Short mmCIF file of C-alpha atoms in Angstrom, two decimals:
data_model
loop_
_atom_site.label_atom_id
_atom_site.label_comp_id
_atom_site.label_asym_id
_atom_site.label_seq_id
_atom_site.Cartn_x
_atom_site.Cartn_y
_atom_site.Cartn_z
CA ASP A 30 8.75 -30.71 -1.05
CA GLY A 31 9.48 -26.99 -1.07
CA VAL A 32 5.83 -26.03 -0.54
CA ASN A 33 5.21 -23.68 2.37
CA VAL A 34 1.85 -24.20 4.08
CA LEU A 35 -0.01 -22.87 7.08
CA GLU A 36 -3.16 -24.22 8.72
CA VAL A 37 -5.40 -21.23 9.35
CA THR A 38 -8.57 -21.08 11.43
CA ALA A 39 -11.36 -18.55 11.02
CA PRO A 40 -12.90 -17.01 14.18
CA SER A 41 -14.74 -19.63 16.20
CA ASN A 42 -17.12 -17.16 17.84
CA VAL A 43 -20.45 -16.13 16.30
CA THR A 44 -20.16 -14.05 13.39
CA LYS A 45 -13.71 -14.26 6.79
CA THR A 46 -15.29 -15.12 4.87
CA THR A 47 -18.68 -16.34 3.85
CA LEU A 48 -21.50 -15.53 6.26
CA VAL A 49 -23.68 -18.58 6.96
CA ASP A 50 -27.01 -18.08 8.72
CA ASN A 51 -27.49 -20.78 11.38
CA GLY A 52 -30.73 -19.34 12.72
CA GLU A 53 -29.62 -17.78 16.02
CA TYR A 54 -26.05 -16.95 14.94
CA TYR A 55 -23.81 -16.62 11.91
CA SER A 56 -20.74 -18.64 11.00
CA VAL A 57 -17.77 -17.26 9.08
CA ASN A 58 -16.16 -19.77 6.71
CA TRP A 59 -13.24 -19.80 4.28
CA THR A 60 -13.90 -19.83 0.53
CA ALA A 61 -11.72 -20.84 -2.42
CA SER A 62 -10.87 -17.29 -3.54
CA ASP A 63 -9.55 -16.06 -0.17
CA VAL A 64 -6.07 -14.53 0.05
CA ILE A 65 -4.33 -13.70 3.32
CA SER A 66 -1.16 -11.74 4.03
CA VAL A 67 1.36 -13.28 6.44
CA ASN A 68 4.45 -11.30 7.37
CA GLY A 69 3.80 -9.15 4.30
CA GLN A 70 3.55 -12.09 1.87
CA ALA A 71 0.27 -12.85 0.10
CA SER A 72 -0.85 -16.48 0.00
CA SER A 73 -0.82 -18.21 -3.39
CA GLY A 74 -3.52 -20.81 -2.85
CA LEU A 75 -5.58 -22.66 -0.27
CA THR A 76 -7.48 -25.86 0.41
CA VAL A 77 -10.59 -25.56 2.56
CA ASP A 78 -11.13 -28.36 5.09
CA THR A 79 -14.08 -30.39 3.75
CA GLY A 80 -15.19 -31.32 7.27
CA ASN A 81 -14.87 -27.86 8.80
CA ALA A 82 -14.95 -24.77 6.56
CA LYS A 83 -13.55 -22.67 9.41
CA LYS A 84 -10.17 -24.31 8.67
CA ALA A 85 -8.03 -24.11 5.54
CA VAL A 86 -4.45 -24.81 4.52
CA PHE A 87 -2.88 -21.79 2.81
CA THR A 88 0.11 -22.12 0.49
CA PHE A 89 2.91 -19.56 0.08
CA ALA A 90 5.48 -19.20 -2.70
CA ASN A 91 8.21 -18.37 -0.19
CA GLU A 92 8.88 -19.56 3.32
CA VAL A 93 6.99 -17.86 6.15
CA SER A 94 8.38 -18.25 9.64
CA ALA A 95 6.79 -17.73 13.04
CA PRO A 96 5.89 -15.41 14.59
CA TYR A 97 3.10 -14.81 12.08
CA TYR A 98 1.55 -11.37 11.60
CA SER A 99 -1.45 -11.83 9.36
CA VAL A 100 -4.26 -9.81 7.78
CA TYR A 101 -7.34 -10.91 5.88
CA PRO A 102 -7.96 -9.92 3.17
CA ALA A 103 -4.45 -9.38 1.84
CA SER A 104 -5.73 -6.34 -0.09
CA ALA A 105 -6.40 -4.51 3.21
CA TYR A 106 -2.76 -4.71 4.31
CA LYS A 107 -0.52 -1.74 3.50
CA ALA A 108 2.70 -3.21 2.14
CA GLU A 109 5.86 -3.01 4.24
CA SER A 110 4.10 -1.24 7.11
CA LEU A 111 4.86 -3.89 9.78
CA VAL A 112 6.86 -2.46 12.71
CA ASP A 113 7.04 -3.80 16.27
CA GLY A 114 3.92 -5.94 15.99
CA GLN A 115 1.80 -3.23 14.36
CA ALA A 116 0.89 -2.46 10.75
CA THR A 117 -1.37 -0.24 8.67
CA VAL A 118 -4.65 -1.76 7.52
CA VAL A 119 -7.22 -0.01 5.31
CA ILE A 120 -10.99 -0.18 5.86
CA PRO A 121 -12.60 0.62 2.48
CA ALA A 122 -15.01 3.54 2.34
CA GLU A 123 -17.02 1.88 -0.45
CA GLN A 124 -18.27 -1.65 0.11
CA LYS A 125 -20.01 -3.85 -2.44
CA TYR A 126 -23.45 -5.26 -1.77
CA VAL A 127 -23.49 -9.04 -1.45
CA GLU A 128 -26.91 -10.59 -0.90
CA GLY A 129 -27.12 -12.14 2.58
CA ASP A 130 -23.43 -11.49 3.19
CA PHE A 131 -20.82 -8.78 3.66
CA ASP A 132 -18.24 -7.51 1.19
CA PRO A 133 -15.20 -9.80 1.64
CA ALA A 134 -12.87 -6.84 0.99
CA ALA A 135 -14.21 -5.17 4.14
CA ALA A 136 -14.37 -8.27 6.38
CA ILE A 137 -11.04 -7.54 8.02
CA MET A 138 -9.53 -10.12 10.37
CA ILE A 139 -6.23 -10.06 12.25
CA GLY A 140 -4.11 -13.10 13.07
CA TYR A 141 -1.05 -13.58 15.27
CA SER A 142 0.75 -16.78 16.22
CA GLU A 143 4.11 -17.88 17.57
CA THR A 144 3.39 -21.55 16.78
CA ALA A 145 4.97 -22.85 13.58
CA GLY A 146 2.44 -23.96 10.97
CA LYS A 147 -0.64 -22.80 12.89
CA LEU A 148 -2.53 -19.52 12.79
CA ALA A 149 -5.94 -18.35 14.01
CA PHE A 150 -7.78 -15.17 13.04
CA GLU A 151 -9.98 -12.86 15.10
CA HIS A 152 -12.51 -10.31 13.86
CA ALA A 153 -11.15 -6.77 13.68
CA VAL A 154 -14.37 -5.07 12.53
CA ALA A 155 -18.00 -5.19 13.59
CA TYR A 156 -20.97 -5.86 11.32
CA MET A 157 -24.18 -3.85 11.24
CA GLN A 158 -27.19 -5.48 9.65
CA ILE A 159 -29.77 -3.02 8.34
CA LYS A 160 -33.16 -3.95 6.95
CA VAL A 161 -34.29 -1.26 4.55
CA THR A 162 -38.06 -0.91 4.19
CA THR A 163 -39.62 1.78 2.02
CA ALA A 164 -43.27 2.81 2.10
CA ASP A 165 -43.65 2.61 -1.69
CA GLU A 166 -41.39 -0.47 -2.00
CA ALA A 167 -38.92 1.59 -4.03
CA ALA A 168 -35.35 0.31 -4.21
CA VAL A 169 -32.55 2.05 -2.29
CA LYS A 170 -29.25 2.58 -4.14
CA SER A 171 -26.94 3.00 -1.14
CA VAL A 172 -26.72 2.81 2.65
CA SER A 173 -24.09 4.85 4.54
CA ILE A 174 -23.06 4.82 8.19
CA SER A 175 -21.24 7.66 9.94
CA GLY A 176 -20.35 8.23 13.57
CA ASN A 177 -22.19 11.07 15.29
CA GLY A 178 -18.94 11.95 17.07
CA LYS A 179 -17.25 12.35 13.64
CA GLU A 180 -15.25 9.16 14.25
CA THR A 181 -13.02 7.90 11.44
CA MET A 182 -15.00 5.11 9.78
CA SER A 183 -12.77 4.28 6.82
CA GLY A 184 -9.21 4.67 5.61
CA GLU A 185 -5.98 3.78 7.41
CA PHE A 186 -6.08 2.11 10.83
CA THR A 187 -3.29 0.80 13.04
CA ALA A 188 -3.53 -2.96 13.54
CA THR A 189 -2.06 -4.38 16.73
CA PHE A 190 -1.60 -8.07 16.04
CA ALA A 191 -1.29 -9.39 19.59
CA ASP A 192 -4.81 -8.22 20.52
CA ALA A 193 -6.39 -8.16 17.02
CA THR A 194 -7.47 -4.52 17.15
CA LEU A 195 -7.80 -1.76 14.56
CA VAL A 196 -7.50 1.78 15.93
CA ASN A 197 -7.80 5.26 14.44
CA ASP A 198 -8.77 7.88 17.01
CA SER A 199 -8.91 10.83 14.61
CA LYS A 200 -12.18 12.64 13.92
CA ASP A 201 -12.32 13.03 10.15
CA GLY A 202 -16.08 12.47 9.85
CA SER A 203 -15.64 9.79 7.17
CA SER A 204 -18.29 7.17 6.47
CA VAL A 205 -18.70 3.69 5.03
CA THR A 206 -21.17 3.04 2.23
CA VAL A 207 -22.66 -0.07 0.66
CA THR A 208 -23.93 0.48 -2.86
CA SER A 209 -25.85 -1.52 -5.44
CA GLU A 210 -26.33 -0.50 -9.06
CA SER A 211 -29.71 -2.18 -9.24
CA GLY A 212 -30.66 -1.05 -5.74
CA PHE A 213 -31.74 -2.90 -2.61
CA ALA A 214 -35.29 -4.15 -2.69
CA SER A 215 -37.59 -3.00 0.10
CA GLY A 216 -37.18 -5.37 3.05
CA GLU A 217 -33.70 -6.45 1.94
CA GLU A 218 -31.04 -6.86 4.64
CA VAL A 219 -27.77 -5.01 4.10
CA ILE A 220 -24.64 -5.93 6.06
CA ILE A 221 -21.97 -3.26 6.54
CA ALA A 222 -18.53 -3.68 8.13
CA ILE A 223 -17.66 -0.81 10.47
CA PRO A 224 -14.82 -0.16 12.94
CA ALA A 225 -15.37 -2.07 16.18
CA ARG A 226 -15.55 0.52 18.96
CA ASN A 227 -17.93 2.21 21.37
CA TYR A 228 -19.89 4.96 19.58
CA THR A 229 -20.73 7.14 22.56
CA SER A 230 -22.86 9.53 20.47
CA GLY A 231 -24.32 6.79 18.30
CA VAL A 232 -24.26 6.48 14.52
CA SER A 233 -26.32 7.89 11.66
CA ILE A 234 -27.64 5.86 8.74
CA THR A 235 -28.23 7.58 5.42
CA LEU A 236 -30.22 6.07 2.54
#
């Protein structure tokens, strides 16, 4: 009836969009406010599968045809950057604190499919969970992570859709920061999305 839909699956492996603690692992499920970009077009609505929140049907105002090159969230995709199966995706330097969860704007996933009507996402970032404990139980306003090798931690990355990777090999010394106006209580767990790579010199955490 002129409605363009796509069935989209969130990553099936352990640890977007909502992080659900299952005890030994985390699940990532779709939520009603999610927007994905497929072939440069942002979705206009979705229906989450009531029996399996890892699946949802996304609606598009205009037709989208396979192959599908997709980014979640749509806000991370740099418009009209798709060339030869690659595009520019932005990892935000500032991430919002969400209790028991990560900032959806930083939970970047990449999807690629040649099958009409079907699409599956894979994680394109890693998540670091930090439990902040202070001796005097004072709140902490922000937590930052930087690479000790001055790796680029935020900004523009090249997404390769076929293998769901984000790459920026420059050494700009940038960081990613999670902030909270009211502060994190002592003992609170903070989850930060960072580029998925080997940090040969480790990372530094700044409170």
